[in-house]
XYZ file of C-alpha atoms in Angstrom:
638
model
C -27.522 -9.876 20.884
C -27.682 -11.609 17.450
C -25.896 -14.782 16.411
C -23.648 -14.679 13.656
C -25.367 -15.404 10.413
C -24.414 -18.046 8.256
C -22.177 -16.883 5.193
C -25.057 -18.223 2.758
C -27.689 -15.813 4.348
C -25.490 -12.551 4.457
C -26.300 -11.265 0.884
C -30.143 -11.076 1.645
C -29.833 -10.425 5.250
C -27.959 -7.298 4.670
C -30.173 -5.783 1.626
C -33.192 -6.161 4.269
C -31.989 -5.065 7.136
C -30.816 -1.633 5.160
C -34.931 -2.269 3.879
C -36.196 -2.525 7.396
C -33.968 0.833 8.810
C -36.598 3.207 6.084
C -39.567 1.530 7.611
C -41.233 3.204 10.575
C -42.395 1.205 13.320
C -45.795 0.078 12.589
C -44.642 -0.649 9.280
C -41.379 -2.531 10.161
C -43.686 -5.004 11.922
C -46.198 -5.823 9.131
C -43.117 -6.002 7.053
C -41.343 -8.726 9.134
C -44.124 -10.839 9.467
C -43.909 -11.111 5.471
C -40.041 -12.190 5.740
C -38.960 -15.768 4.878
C -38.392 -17.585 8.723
C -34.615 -18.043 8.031
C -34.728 -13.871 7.318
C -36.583 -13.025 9.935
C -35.138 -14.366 13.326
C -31.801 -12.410 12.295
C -33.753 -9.451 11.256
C -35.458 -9.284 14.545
C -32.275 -9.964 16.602
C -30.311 -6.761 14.762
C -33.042 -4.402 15.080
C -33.408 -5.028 18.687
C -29.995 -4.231 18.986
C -29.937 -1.514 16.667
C -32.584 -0.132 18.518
C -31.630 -0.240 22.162
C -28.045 0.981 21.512
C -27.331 3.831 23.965
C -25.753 6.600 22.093
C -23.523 9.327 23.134
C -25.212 13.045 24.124
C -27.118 13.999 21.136
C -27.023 17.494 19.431
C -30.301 19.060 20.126
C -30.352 20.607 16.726
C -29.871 17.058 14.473
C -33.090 15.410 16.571
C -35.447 17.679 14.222
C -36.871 15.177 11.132
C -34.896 16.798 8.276
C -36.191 17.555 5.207
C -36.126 15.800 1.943
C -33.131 16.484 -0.302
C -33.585 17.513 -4.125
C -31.208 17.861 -6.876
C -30.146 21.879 -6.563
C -30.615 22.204 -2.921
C -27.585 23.983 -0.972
C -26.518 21.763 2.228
C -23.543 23.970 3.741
C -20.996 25.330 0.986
C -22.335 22.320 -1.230
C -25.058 22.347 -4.401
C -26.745 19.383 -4.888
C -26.820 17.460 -7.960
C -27.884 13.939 -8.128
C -28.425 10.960 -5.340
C -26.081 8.026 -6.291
C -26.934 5.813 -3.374
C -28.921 5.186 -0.050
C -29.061 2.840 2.660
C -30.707 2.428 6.182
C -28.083 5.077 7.229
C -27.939 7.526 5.175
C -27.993 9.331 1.967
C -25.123 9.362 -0.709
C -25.934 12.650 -3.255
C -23.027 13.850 -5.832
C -22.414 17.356 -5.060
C -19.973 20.446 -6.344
C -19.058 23.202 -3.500
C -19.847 26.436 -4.313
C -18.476 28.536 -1.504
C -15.206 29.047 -0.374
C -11.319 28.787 -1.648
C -12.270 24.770 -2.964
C -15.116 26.361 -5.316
C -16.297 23.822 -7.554
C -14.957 20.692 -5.985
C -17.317 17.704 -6.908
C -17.623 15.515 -3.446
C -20.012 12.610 -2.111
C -22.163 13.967 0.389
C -23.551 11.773 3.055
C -26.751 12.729 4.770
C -27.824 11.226 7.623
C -31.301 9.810 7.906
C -33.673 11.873 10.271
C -33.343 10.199 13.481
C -29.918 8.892 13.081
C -28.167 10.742 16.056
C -24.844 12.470 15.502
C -23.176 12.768 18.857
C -21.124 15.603 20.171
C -17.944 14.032 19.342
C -18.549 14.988 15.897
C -15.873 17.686 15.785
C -13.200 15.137 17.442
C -14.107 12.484 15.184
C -14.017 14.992 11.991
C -10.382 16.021 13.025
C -9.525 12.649 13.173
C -10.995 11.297 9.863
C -9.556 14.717 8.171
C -6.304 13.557 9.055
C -6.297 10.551 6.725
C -4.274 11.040 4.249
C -3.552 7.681 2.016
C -3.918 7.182 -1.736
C -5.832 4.113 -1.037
C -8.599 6.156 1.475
C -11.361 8.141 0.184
C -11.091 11.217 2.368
C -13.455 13.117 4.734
C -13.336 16.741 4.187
C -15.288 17.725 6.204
C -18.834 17.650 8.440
C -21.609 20.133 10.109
C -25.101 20.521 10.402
C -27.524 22.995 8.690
C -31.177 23.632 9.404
C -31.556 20.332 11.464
C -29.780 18.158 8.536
C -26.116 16.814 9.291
C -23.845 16.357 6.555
C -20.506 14.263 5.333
C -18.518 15.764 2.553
C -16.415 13.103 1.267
C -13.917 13.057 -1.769
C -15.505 11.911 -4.759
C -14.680 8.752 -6.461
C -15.387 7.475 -9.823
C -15.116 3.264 -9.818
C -16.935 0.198 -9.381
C -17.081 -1.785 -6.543
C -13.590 -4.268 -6.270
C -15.380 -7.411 -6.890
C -17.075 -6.257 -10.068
C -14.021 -4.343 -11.182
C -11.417 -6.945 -11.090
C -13.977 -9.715 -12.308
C -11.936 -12.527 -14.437
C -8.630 -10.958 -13.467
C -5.693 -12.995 -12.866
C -5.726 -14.104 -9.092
C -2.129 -12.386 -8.890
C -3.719 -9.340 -10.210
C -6.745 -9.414 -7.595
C -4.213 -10.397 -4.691
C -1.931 -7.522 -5.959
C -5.168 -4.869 -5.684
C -6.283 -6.500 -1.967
C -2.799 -5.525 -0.860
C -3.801 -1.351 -1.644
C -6.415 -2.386 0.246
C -4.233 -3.568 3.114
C -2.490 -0.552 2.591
C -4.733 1.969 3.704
C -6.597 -0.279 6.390
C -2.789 -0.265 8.185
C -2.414 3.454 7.821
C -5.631 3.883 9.285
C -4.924 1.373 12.290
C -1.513 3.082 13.158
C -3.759 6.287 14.026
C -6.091 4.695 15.689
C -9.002 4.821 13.041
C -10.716 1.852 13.053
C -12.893 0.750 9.157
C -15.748 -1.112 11.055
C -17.478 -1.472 7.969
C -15.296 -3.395 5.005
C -17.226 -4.831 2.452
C -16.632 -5.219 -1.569
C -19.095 -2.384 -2.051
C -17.162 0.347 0.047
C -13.681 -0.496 -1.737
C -13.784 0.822 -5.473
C -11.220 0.372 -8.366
C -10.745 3.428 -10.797
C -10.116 3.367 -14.429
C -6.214 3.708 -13.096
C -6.832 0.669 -11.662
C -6.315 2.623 -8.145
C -8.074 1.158 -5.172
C -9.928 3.947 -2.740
C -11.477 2.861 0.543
C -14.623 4.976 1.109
C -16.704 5.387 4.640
C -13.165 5.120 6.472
C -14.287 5.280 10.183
C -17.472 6.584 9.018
C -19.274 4.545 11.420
C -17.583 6.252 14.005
C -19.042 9.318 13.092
C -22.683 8.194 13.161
C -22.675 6.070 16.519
C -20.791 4.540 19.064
C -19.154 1.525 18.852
C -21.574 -1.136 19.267
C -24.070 -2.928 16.736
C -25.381 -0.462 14.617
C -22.068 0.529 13.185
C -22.019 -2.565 11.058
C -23.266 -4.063 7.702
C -25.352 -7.616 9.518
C -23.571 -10.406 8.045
C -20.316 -9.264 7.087
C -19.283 -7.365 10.305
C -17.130 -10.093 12.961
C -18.921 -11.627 15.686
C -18.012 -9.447 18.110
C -19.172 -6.609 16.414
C -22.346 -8.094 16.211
C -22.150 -8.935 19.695
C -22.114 -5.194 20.432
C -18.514 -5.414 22.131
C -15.523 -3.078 22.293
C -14.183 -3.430 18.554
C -9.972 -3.518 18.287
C -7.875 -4.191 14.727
C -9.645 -7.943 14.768
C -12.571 -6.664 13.746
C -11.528 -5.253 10.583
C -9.071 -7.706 10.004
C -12.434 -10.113 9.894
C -13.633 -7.631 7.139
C -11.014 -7.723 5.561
C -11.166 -11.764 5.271
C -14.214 -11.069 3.994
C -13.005 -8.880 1.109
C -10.463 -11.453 0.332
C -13.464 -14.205 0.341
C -15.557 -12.148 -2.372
C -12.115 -11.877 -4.596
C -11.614 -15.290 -4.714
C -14.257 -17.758 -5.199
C -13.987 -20.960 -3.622
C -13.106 -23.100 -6.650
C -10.060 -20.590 -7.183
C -8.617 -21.333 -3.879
C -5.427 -23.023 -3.246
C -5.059 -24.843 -0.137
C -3.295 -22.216 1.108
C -5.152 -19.156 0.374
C -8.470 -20.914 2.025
C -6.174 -21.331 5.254
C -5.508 -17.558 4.759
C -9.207 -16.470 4.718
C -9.778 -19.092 7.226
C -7.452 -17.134 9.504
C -8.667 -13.473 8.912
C -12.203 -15.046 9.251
C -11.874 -16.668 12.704
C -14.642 -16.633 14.611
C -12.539 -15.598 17.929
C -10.564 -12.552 17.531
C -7.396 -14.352 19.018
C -7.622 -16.629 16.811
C -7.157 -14.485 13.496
C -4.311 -12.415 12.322
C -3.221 -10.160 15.203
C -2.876 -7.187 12.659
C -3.170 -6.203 9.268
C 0.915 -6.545 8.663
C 0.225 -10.433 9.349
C -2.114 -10.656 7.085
C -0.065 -8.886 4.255
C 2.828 -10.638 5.340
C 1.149 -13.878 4.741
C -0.286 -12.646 0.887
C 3.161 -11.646 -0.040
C 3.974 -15.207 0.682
C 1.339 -16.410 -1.452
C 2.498 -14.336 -4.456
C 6.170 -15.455 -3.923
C 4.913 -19.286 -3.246
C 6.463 -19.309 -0.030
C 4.752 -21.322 3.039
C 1.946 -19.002 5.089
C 2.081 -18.586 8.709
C -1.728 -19.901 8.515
C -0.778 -23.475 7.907
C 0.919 -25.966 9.772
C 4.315 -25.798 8.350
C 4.609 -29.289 7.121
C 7.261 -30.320 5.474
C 5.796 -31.717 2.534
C 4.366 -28.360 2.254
C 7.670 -26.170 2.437
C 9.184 -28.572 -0.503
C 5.536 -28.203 -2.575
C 6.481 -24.360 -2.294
C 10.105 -24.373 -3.131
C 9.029 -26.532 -5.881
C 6.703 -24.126 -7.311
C 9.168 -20.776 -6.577
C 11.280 -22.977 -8.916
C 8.745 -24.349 -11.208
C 10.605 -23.053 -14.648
C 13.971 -24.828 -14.068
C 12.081 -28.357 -12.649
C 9.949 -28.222 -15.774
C 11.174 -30.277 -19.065
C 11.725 -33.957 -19.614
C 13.515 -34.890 -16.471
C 13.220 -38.376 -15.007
C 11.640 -38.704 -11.588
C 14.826 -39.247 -9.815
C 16.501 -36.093 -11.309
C 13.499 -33.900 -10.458
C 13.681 -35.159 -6.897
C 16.905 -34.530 -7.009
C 16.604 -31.188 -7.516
C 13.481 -30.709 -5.212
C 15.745 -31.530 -2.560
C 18.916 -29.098 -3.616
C 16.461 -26.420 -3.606
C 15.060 -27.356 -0.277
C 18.560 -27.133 1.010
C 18.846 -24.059 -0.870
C 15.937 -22.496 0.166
C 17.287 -23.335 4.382
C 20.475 -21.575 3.223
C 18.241 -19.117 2.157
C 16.105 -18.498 5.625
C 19.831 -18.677 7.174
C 21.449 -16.086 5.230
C 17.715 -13.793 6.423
C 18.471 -14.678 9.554
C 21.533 -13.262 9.602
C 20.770 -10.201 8.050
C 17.772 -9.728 10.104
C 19.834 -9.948 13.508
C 22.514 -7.293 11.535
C 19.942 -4.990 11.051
C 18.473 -5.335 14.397
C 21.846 -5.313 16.309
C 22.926 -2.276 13.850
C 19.516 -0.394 14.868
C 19.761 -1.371 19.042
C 23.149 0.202 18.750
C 22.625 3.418 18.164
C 23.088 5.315 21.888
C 21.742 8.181 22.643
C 24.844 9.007 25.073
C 27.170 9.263 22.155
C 28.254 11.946 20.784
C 26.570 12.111 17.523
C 23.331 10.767 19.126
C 21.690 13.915 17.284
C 22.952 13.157 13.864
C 21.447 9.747 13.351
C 23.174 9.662 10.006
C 26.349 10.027 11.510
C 25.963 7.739 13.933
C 24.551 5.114 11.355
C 28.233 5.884 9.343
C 30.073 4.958 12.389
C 28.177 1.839 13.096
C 28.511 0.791 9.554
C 32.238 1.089 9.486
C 32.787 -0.936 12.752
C 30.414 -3.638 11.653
C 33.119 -4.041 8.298
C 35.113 -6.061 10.639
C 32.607 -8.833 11.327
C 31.781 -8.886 7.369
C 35.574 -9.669 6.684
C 35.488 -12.370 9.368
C 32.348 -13.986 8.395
C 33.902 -13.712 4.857
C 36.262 -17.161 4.972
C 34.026 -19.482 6.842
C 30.456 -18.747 5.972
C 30.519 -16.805 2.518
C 26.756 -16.351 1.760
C 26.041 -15.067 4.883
C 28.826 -12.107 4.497
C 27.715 -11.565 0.955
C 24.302 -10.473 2.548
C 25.938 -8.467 4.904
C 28.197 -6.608 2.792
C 24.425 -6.164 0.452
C 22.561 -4.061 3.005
C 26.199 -2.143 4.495
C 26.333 -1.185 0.445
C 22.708 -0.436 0.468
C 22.533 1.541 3.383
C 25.321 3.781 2.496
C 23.618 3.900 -1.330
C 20.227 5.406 0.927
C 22.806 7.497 3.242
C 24.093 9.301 -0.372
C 27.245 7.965 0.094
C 27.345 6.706 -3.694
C 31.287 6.297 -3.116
C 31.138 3.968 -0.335
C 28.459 2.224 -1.644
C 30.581 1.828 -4.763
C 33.283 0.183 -3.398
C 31.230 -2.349 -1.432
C 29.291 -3.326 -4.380
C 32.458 -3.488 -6.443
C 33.679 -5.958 -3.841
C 30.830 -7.801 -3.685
C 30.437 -8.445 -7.261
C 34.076 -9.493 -7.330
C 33.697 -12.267 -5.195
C 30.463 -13.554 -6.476
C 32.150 -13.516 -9.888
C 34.739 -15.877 -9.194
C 32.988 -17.785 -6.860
C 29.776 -18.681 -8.820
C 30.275 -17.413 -12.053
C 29.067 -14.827 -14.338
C 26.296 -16.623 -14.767
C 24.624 -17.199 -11.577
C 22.104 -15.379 -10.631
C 23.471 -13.710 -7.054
C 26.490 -12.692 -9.230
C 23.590 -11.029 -11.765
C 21.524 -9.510 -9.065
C 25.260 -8.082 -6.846
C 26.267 -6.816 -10.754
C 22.694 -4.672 -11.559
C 23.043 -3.464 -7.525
C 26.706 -2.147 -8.663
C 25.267 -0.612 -11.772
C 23.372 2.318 -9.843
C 25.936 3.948 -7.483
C 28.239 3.861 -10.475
C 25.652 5.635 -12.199
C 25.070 8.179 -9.430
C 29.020 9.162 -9.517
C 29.095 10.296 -13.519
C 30.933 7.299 -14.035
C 29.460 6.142 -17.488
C 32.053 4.487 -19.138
C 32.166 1.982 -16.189
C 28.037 2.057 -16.101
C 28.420 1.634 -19.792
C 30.741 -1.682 -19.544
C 29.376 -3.103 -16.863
C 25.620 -3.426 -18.511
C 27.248 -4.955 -21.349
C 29.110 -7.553 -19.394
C 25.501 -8.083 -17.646
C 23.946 -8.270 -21.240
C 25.417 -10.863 -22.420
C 24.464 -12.983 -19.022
C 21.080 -12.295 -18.319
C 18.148 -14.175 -19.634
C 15.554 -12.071 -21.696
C 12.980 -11.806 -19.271
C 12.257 -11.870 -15.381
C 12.990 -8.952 -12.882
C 17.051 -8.692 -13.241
C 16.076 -7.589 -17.619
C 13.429 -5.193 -16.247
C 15.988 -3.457 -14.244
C 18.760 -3.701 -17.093
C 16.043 -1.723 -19.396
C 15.553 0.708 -16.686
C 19.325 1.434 -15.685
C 20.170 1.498 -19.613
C 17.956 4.133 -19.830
C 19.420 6.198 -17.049
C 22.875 5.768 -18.350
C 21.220 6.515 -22.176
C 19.464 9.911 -20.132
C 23.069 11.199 -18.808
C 24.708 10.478 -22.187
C 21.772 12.822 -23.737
C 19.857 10.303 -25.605
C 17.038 11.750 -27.733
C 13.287 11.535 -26.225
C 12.349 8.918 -28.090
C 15.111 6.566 -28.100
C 14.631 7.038 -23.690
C 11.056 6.685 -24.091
C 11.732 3.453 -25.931
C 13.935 2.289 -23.230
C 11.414 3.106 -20.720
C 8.520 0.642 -22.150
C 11.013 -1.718 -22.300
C 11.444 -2.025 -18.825
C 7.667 -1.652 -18.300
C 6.580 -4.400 -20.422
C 8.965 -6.467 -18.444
C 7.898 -5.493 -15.023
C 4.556 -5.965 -15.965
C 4.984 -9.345 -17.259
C 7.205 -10.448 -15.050
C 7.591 -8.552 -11.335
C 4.451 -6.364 -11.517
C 4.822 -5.759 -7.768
C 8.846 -4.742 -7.894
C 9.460 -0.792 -6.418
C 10.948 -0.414 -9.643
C 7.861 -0.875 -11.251
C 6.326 2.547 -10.048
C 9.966 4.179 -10.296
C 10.034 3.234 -13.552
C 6.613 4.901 -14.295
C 7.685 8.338 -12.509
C 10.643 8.077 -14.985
C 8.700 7.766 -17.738
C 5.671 10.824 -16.391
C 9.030 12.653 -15.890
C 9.802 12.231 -19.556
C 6.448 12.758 -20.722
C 6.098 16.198 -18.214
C 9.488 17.441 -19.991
C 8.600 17.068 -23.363
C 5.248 19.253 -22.820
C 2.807 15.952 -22.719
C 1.099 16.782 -19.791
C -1.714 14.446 -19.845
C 0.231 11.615 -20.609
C 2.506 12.556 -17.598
C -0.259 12.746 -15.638
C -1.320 9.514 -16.760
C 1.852 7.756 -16.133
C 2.432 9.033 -12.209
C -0.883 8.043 -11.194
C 0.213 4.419 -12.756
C 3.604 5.362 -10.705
C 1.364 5.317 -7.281
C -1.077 2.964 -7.854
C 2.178 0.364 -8.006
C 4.326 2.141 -5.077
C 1.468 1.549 -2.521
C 2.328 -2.153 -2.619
C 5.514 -2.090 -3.598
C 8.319 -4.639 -2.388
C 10.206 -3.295 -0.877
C 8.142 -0.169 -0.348
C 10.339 2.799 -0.819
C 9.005 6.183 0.871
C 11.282 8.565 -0.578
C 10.639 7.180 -4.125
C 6.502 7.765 -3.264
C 7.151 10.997 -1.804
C 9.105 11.853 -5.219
C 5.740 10.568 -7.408
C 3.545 12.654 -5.108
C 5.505 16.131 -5.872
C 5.923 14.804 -9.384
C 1.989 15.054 -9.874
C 1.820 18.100 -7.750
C 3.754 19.767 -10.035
C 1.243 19.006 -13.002
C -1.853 19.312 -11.140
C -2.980 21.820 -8.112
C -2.804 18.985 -5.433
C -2.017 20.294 -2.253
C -2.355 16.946 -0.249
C -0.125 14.949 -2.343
C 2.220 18.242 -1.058
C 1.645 17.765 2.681
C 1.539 14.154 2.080
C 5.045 13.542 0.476
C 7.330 16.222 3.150
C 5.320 14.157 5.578
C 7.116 10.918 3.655
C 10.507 12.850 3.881
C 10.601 13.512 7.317
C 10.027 10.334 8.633
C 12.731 8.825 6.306
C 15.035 10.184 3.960
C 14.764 14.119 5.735
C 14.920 16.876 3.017
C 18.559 17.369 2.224
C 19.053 13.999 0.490
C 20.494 15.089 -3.264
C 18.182 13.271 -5.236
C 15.556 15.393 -3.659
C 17.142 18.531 -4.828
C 15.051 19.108 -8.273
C 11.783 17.744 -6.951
C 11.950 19.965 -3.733
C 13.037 22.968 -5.646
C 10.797 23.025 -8.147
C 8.127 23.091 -4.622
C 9.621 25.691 -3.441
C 9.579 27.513 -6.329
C 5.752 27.383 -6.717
C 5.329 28.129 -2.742
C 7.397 31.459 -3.720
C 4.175 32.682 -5.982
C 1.549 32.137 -3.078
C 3.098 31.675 0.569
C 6.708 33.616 0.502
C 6.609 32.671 4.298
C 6.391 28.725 3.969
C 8.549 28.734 1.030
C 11.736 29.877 3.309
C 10.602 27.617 5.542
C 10.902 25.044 3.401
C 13.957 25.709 1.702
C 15.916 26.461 4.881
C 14.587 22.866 5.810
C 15.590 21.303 2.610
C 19.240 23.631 2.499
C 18.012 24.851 -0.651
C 18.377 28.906 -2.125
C 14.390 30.249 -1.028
C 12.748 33.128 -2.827
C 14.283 35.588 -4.977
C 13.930 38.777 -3.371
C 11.284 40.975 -5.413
């Protein structure tokens, strides 16, 4: 089996191995003796193992040596139009269906080089691969064979390549884009789909600056696992070694990905330990899944320590240092900046104990819920309950540890806010506020961040004179830029939108809080929510395009989102189905709801409606299903 190739040699090993697949035989032999020596001992290793691979059954039919494809030739429903791309594999030609209800679709089609066996696990695999539904993940629509000639019809994607498309970026920028990318690889991985083959060039960037992962599990469809499901050089070394492939393997890719973003010379100490990781030549070694890895990025991007370096403690101070770098900055003297280093290292331990706490809450809260009770079938019921007994160990935390009861009575308010219990979550936020105020001040910045979290559930009551005095107290205290403005912008528009502010003046407010998240919290949730508000706005004054224009900005942000919301990405995905005919984004968003909000929540009364509505003009059937789901009025009898 071949040795892994040095990192230097990948580039050219790759191009010729893809080179050598075209040859035939006699030719292939002639042509290696020509190869460079540091070329050709790899080449020969790989295509000794690409060629001895056992595959699985073949399909009679597909061993026939297919015939060449032209522009205008019809390959199942699909037309022909123009080859964008080939390799030792396979094929790429741009295509447009012609036949059936998806008429004049424009897709990638992948053929299959004669010889390269499809197994009879195709249909299996197809199912699989069809069920891939991520707005990061190029999807398979689907596969056959026609005279002797196999086929992949893939969605079509207009980019470039990531690498070439986020060239000169800001490394937050390119770090922000790899986590899309980490995305869709853990969507894949929690249903079982392994990548097998991540590399720069199968990972493009739109003009949206949306990230799509093409060829997902591609590999699988062409061969077993083994060695010829890889690019040489960039696959991990087990893959190369022909072994059973697990998560590992593409987390290795994935290192590589993040190596080809960021050039050597760009690389903090720890981002190298990061790739280092991911890269490991032993797949115990690296990240033991994907969430690791994008656990560890988020650090990076909040200059906290990573899990893939010895947690010094030089190091932990370097990073509180530079989480803090605006207030340490300025004409201090040495002893008043180390000073401060070390009340923000004692800060930041308060901090991690305050998480702590609220970690083993929410954990506790969760392991609680029986399913002997007696609302064990009405999770939401039973979540109420809990919440109300656990008030009782906020109040006595309250006295002798007050930070860690502030975050406590945070995520009981928060939880009720998600529950729609606006009232409850009211009160608790009222509370909270209170006791920040006169504890810190109106000026600190946990008495700024409990005062915006207030500002919404007095919103969602109607309460607007309250909404109205509270963001002016809060105006007066917050600084003009960083996350906590961002937000101000955003909830001054809502309470501007319920007062029945003029499209413009809303609109205003709107880019506002955009060019603040941009600037200053580009990877915030209320980023993208802040987009849908604004494609809403856009949608209702008759600008379709630009409402178009602004959703698709709403999910290329929610994707990697902190926190990531699902509810507020299911509402972006019926948002653009309602402009466009996009029946995944459909299926894809009630798939959202389910697994977290459910249907009946109230903010999901307009979006879901307006669903149902259009379900009533094609599918009277589903469209009662649905409502009676969602508890909404279905069709209006005809």
């Amino acid at each position: 089996m071949p040795e892994p190739i040095p990192a230097a040699l990948w580039p050219r090993v790759s191009a010729a191995f893809d080179e050598a697949l075209a040859l035939g035989a006699a030719e292939r032999e002639a042509w290696l003796a020509a190869q460079p020596d540091e070329l050709a001992a790899p080449l020969r290793a790989l295509l000794q193992a690409h060629d001895s691979e056992a595959a699985l059954p073949d399909l009679p039919a597909l061993e026939a040596t297919a015939a060449l494809a032209s522009p205008g030739q019809h390959i199942g429903p699909y037309r022909l139009i123009e080859r964008i791309g080939e390799g030792g594999m396979a094929e790429v030609w741009g295509a447009e269906q012609v036949d059936g209800p998806m008429a004049g679709r424009r897709v990638a089609l992948k053929l299959p080089r004669p010889g390269q066996r499809l197994s009879e696990r195709l249909g299996e695999e197809r199912a699989l691969l069809i069920g891939l539904e991520h707005p990061h993940i190029a999807r398979l629509y689907d596969a056959g064979a026609e005279a002797a000639q196999p086929w992949l019809a893939l969605e079509w994607v207009a980019g470039r390549p990531i690498t070439d498309a986020l060239a000169g970026q800001p490394l937050r920028s390119r770090l922000i884009a790899f986590l899309q990318v980490l995305d869709a690889v853990r969507h894949a991985h929690a249903r079982l789909v392994l990548h097998a083959d991540l590399k720069p060039g199968n990972i493009l960037v739109g003009d949206d600056g949306r990230v799509k992962l093409l060829d997902f599990g591609i590999a699988r469809l062409l061969h077993t696992a083994g060695p010829r499901a890889f690019t040489p050089g960039l696959a991990a070394p087990e893959q190369q070694r022909g072994e059973t492939l697990t998560v590992a393997a593409d987390v290795y890719g994935l290192g590589g990905v993040l190596a080809a973003l960021v050039p050597p010379p760009e690389r903090s100490r720890a981002l190298a330990a990061v790739i280092a990781r991911a890269q490991a030549h032993e797949p115990a070694d690296r990240y033991a899944d994907v969430d690791a890895l994008a656990s560890d990025i988020h650090r990076l991007l909040d200059h906290r320590p990573v899990a893939a370096l010895p947690q010094a403690r030089g190091y932990r101070l370097a990073c509180v240092v530079r989480r803090q770098r605006w207030p340490l900055l300025g004409a201090t003297a040495l002893l008043v900046g180390t000073a401060a280093a070390l009340w923000q290292a004692d800060s930041a331990r308060r901090e991690a104990r305050r998480a702590e706490a609220a970690n083993a809450y929410l954990l506790d809260l969760f392991k609680t819920l029986d399913r002997r009770a007696p609302d064990a079938a009405q999770p939401e019921a039973a979540l109420r309950r809990l919440l109300a007994q656990r008030m009782a160990r906020i109040e006595a935390t309250l006295p002798t540890d007050p930070d860690t009861a502030d975050e406590l009575l945070r995520i009981t308010a928060t939880l009720h806010d998600y529950l729609g219990e606006a009232s409850r979550s009211r009160t608790l936020s009222e509370r909270r506020y209170a006791l920040l105020k006169q504890r810190l001040g109106l000026r600190h910045e946990r008495t700024q961040y409990a005062g915006m979290g207030l500002v919404w559930p007095l919103l969602a009551e109607q309460d607007l004179p309250a909404s109205a005095a509270l963001l002016a107290e809060l105006d007066k205290a917050l600084p003009a830029r960083g996350l906590l403005r961002a937000e101000w912008w955003l909830a001054r528009h809502d309470l501007r939108m319920r007062q029945g502010a003029a499209a413009a003046e809303r609109e205003a407010l709107l880019r506002q809080a955009l060019a603040r998240y941009a600037a200053d919290a580009p990877d915030d949730s209320g980023h993208a929510a802040t987009w849908l508000a604004l494609s809403e706005l856009q949608a209702a004054t008759g600008h379709r395009a630009e409402a178009l224009a602004a959703v698709n900005q709403a999910l290329a942000h929610v994707a990697h989102a902190r926190p990531y919301i699902a509810s507020d990405h299911a509402r972006q995905l019926l948002h653009r189905a309602s402009l466009v005919d996009a029946p995944q984004d459909e299926a894809r968003a009630l798939q959202l709801l389910r697994g977290s909000t459910g249907l009946r929540a109230a903010f999901l009364k307009q979006p879901l409606a307006t669903l149902i509505a259009r379900r009533c003009a094609s599918d009277v059937a589903a469209a009662q299903a649905l409502a009676t789901e969602a508890g909404l009025p279905g069709c209006p009898a005809r």
